[in-house]
Amino acid sequence: MNLDKLKHQESGNFFLMAGPCAIEGEEIALRIAERIVSITDKLQIPYIFKGSFKKANRSRIDSFTGIGDEKALRILEKVGKEFDVPTVTDIHESTDAEMAAAYVDVLQIPAFLCRQTDLLVAAARTGKFVNVKKGQFLSAGSMKFAVDKIKESGNENVILTDRGNTFGYQDLIVDFRGIPEMREFNVPVVMDCTHSLQQPNQSSGVTGGKPALIETIAKAAIAVGTDGLFIETHPDPKNAKSDGANMLHLDLLEDLMTKLVKVRKAII
Amino acid sequence: MNLDKLKHQESGNFFLMAGPCAIEGEEIALRIAERIVSITDKLQIPYIFKGSFKKANRSRIDSFTGIGDEKALRILEKVGKEFDVPTVTDIHESTDAEMAAAYVDVLQIPAFLCRQTDLLVAAARTGKFVNVKKGQFLSAGSMKFAVDKIKESGNENVILTDRGNTFGYQDLIVDFRGIPEMREFNVPVVMDCTHSLQQPNQSSGVTGGKPALIETIAKAAIAVGTDGLFIETHPDPKNAKSDGANMLHLDLLEDLMTKLVKVRKAII
Amino acid sequence: MNLDKLKHQESGNFFLMAGPCAIEGEEIALRIAERIVSITDKLQIPYIFKGSFKKANRSRIDSFTGIGDEKALRILEKVGKEFDVPTVTDIHESTDAEMAAAYVDVLQIPAFLCRQTDLLVAAARTGKFVNVKKGQFLSAGSMKFAVDKIKESGNENVILTDRGNTFGYQDLIVDFRGIPEMREFNVPVVMDCTHSLQQPNQSSGVTGGKPALIETIAKAAIAVGTDGLFIETHPDPKNAKSDGANMLHLDLLEDLMTKLVKVRKAII
Amino acid sequence: MNLDKLKHQESGNFFLMAGPCAIEGEEIALRIAERIVSITDKLQIPYIFKGSFKKANRSRIDSFTGIGDEKALRILEKVGKEFDVPTVTDIHESTDAEMAAAYVDVLQIPAFLCRQTDLLVAAARTGKFVNVKKGQFLSAGSMKFAVDKIKESGNENVILTDRGNTFGYQDLIVDFRGIPEMREFNVPVVMDCTHSLQQPNQSSGVTGGKPALIETIAKAAIAVGTDGLFIETHPDPKNAKSDGANMLHLDLLEDLMTKLVKVRKAII
């Protein structure tokens, strides 16, 4: 990818977008970043720090939504500078695009919003990389139209991320046939290994998850040629402010990455 | 419903939200409204005129998106005044809520956006009725959280509309078990008889449809106790600016309503 | 239908296939039949008594499978004679066809087996009516090939029954669009109102159900023009030997049928 | 696996079940076997020759169903002896079990039939290995009950094979989360890389397929720890008597196996 700050691209490894679900505070963001940078430097994995500056689509109105937009964005900026890594955050309305673009390197479009033309165009016009998550209701083939919306707005830097398909009410299933199909659009394709394990529509209003299977999804993704992985990770998932049910414990990341680098080497 | 302009509520009939997909111009909007008002007055069906002031989530960037926001909203207002009927339009970002609320009686939240808290809260705060479409990826039970978000924002006037569930890549299926489930939330429940027949993910990037089956969906909906129907209709669907593949031809509306009133009478 | 014993066909009503899931014993079979015959005579509903002579596809090996094939078939025959009604039972292997045909009027092919050519042909060759349940994995359109297999074996007396589609792991959803599609094959189409409410893949190995929704499925089915209904019913569902989770309590049948006859009258 | 004829088990490689869909004739069966044996000996992959002695569940009655049961079974036996490899064939009714067991080493239960207790028990009682395909409508967890039915019939030699889940009408999707889940039942788990790419419910009545994606499914399967692969292959898929749409061209097998052995080595 033509993203200057992204190191280790010559290694031939997949790249990693990882971090906590939400930016909960400066200290913890820096701590998570430091740990991941240390692992990815050691394994020569290109790394982008991920954190949401607000959570706008929680099931319940009483869910945590954030610590304040600008406060969170400044933390993202600080992480980027401190560790010299690119950063990514997700936006939800057109007005977010320019604001977030002042602080991060990659703007991410949530899956539910991947058909919102205004949002895609606003993101594209910032000139930043745009990472569009595939709607759970969309085929891989249909993501071509999302790519086109961004490219026709004058921005060639598109990334597509798969996070599974709606399968009945309580499951998502990743259709790995979609990875080679989306790679044909000549954009990097990422597997979101944590959200694709969500279990939606739980009666509690809190989405469930199956973090023990992150390794399964990640290995399959790397084996089929996925360019990057998206993994939410936290040093204490149970007490995380959002998505605790499916984040990877940060202590497990190095072992997982080590295994995945081996699989990557076997296919290139 | 506590919606003053809504006539014929004493008839015991279901209510109807109907109109063209998009507001294409004043003359055609008035013509469609006149025809539907004449039919619903005759059959004593409470009626709300529907029209989108912009289309924000088309598959392709070159699809028609509208004639201009304010121009379209003024037409909606004019239809409401000229025929003394309430009107509904859909909004896509928080900033749309107040703008649209100045012209229409019901704000509609598109299915893809039904989890966007900011949008629901912005709609709720206008004090207008809020019609939330059930996400194709959500269970009926999960719509309770959408109802709560609006009620907890101080607005009791919520409507829920079913438009089918994601079923594989190319089909939607209506789960009629969800109608009694959503009616237990003490809100009127509507069946969207046209969008629930969409066939998404077509390779052309233009969503397909099965308008011949509108009668099937509508009859089943009325038989199971649905409070209202949502039907997009046009005097010339083939040349409509959007969703032509699944709108009902306006000439078929009276016959369909006549049949449905008979089914309604059989269940009350 | 060209089924001599089927009374009340001139009434214009839908027909009913109903009875317990499994034949548990003579006394209870006769008691159930007597009650249903009394209701259907009163309401002029053509009626076929249903009972399985064995249950061959239970989830668990320790589930009840039957009281003995011939014993159960003799009870079916006795019910038919005592109440002068046709009877139906399901078969699972080709060798069952001729055996069962000696006792009943309609042979039923379970949904999982609707693609087994040998079984369909064996059933067809008995000359009895053949009721094929639509596979949960098949589209309505694909049932044309099942109809053809039977007709090409020289038997024109085919019935198709819908019992829902696989929707994720734990739900079935009825696609009511399939009813008019299957009726175009010029065969009577039946809605199985009890099995379509099953909840498969429960961790206990015992399929769940939602009997409170039988009325919802039945009303929708009648409203869209379904020719017949299939309903499993029992005077004591909780203590039934199989499928207790989704049978209708026999005490509720008359009220349900009365409502459905009203809906039927509204659409013809 | 405790299957004597299965060579190369010490290599640590996955095992392979492969061959033509149907036994079309002796010459072609021997030719296919020879080729695959040569490849698997070279790469030290344990190999089981696969061929159906009849095709009992084709969509259309005019589809090819076989060359005669005993004739086909004798060819399977000859292949086994000539190349000293175990063989597998699928059975459809209880009466097939003993007949087929006289000629082959592994009896396979088709996915549609995986809940038929009589069939599973009949297969189990032959003492042969029983390979049960996971129903497209069943969760991985539910396959525990199939394993139990066989083990409780006194046979410990069970294999489970995944061939995808029903995903709407025209697609199957493999849920790779199911592989580790089924491996916990302490049985070898196989991925059927060709049938899981089928596209059912095509209007022609001939199931479609996506053979270009066999490598994608196979790599993902190996990466997540699947014990074996099932691949239908033919020297001339377009002219094969059945399932031509999704068989792997035999000329592509060696290259595919070479890649997969590399992935296997990366995960053990």
CSV table of C-alpha atoms in Angstrom, one decimal, chain B residues 167 173, chain C residues 111 134-138 161-167 171-175 191-192 195-197, chain D residues 169:
chain,number,residue,atom,x,y,z
B,167,PHE,CA,-31.7,-14.6,3.0
B,173,ILE,CA,-37.7,-13.3,3.2
C,111,ALA,CA,-38.5,-32.9,3.6
C,134,LYS,CA,-40.4,-29.2,0.4
C,135,GLY,CA,-36.8,-29.6,1.6
C,136,GLN,CA,-35.8,-26.8,4.0
C,137,PHE,CA,-32.8,-26.4,1.6
C,138,LEU,CA,-34.9,-26.2,-1.6
C,161,THR,CA,-46.2,-29.2,1.4
C,162,ASP,CA,-44.1,-26.3,2.6
C,163,ARG,CA,-42.5,-26.5,6.1
C,164,GLY,CA,-40.2,-23.6,6.0
C,165,ASN,CA,-36.6,-22.8,4.9
C,166,THR,CA,-33.4,-23.2,6.8
C,167,PHE,CA,-32.6,-19.7,8.2
C,171,ASP,CA,-34.7,-20.9,12.8
C,172,LEU,CA,-36.9,-21.8,9.9
C,173,ILE,CA,-38.7,-19.1,8.0
C,174,VAL,CA,-41.6,-19.7,5.7
C,175,ASP,CA,-41.2,-17.9,2.4
C,191,MET,CA,-48.7,-25.3,4.6
C,192,ASP,CA,-47.3,-27.3,7.5
C,195,HIS,CA,-43.0,-28.1,11.6
C,196,SER,CA,-42.4,-24.7,10.0
C,197,LEU,CA,-42.2,-23.3,13.6
D,169,TYR,CA,-31.5,-20.5,-2.2
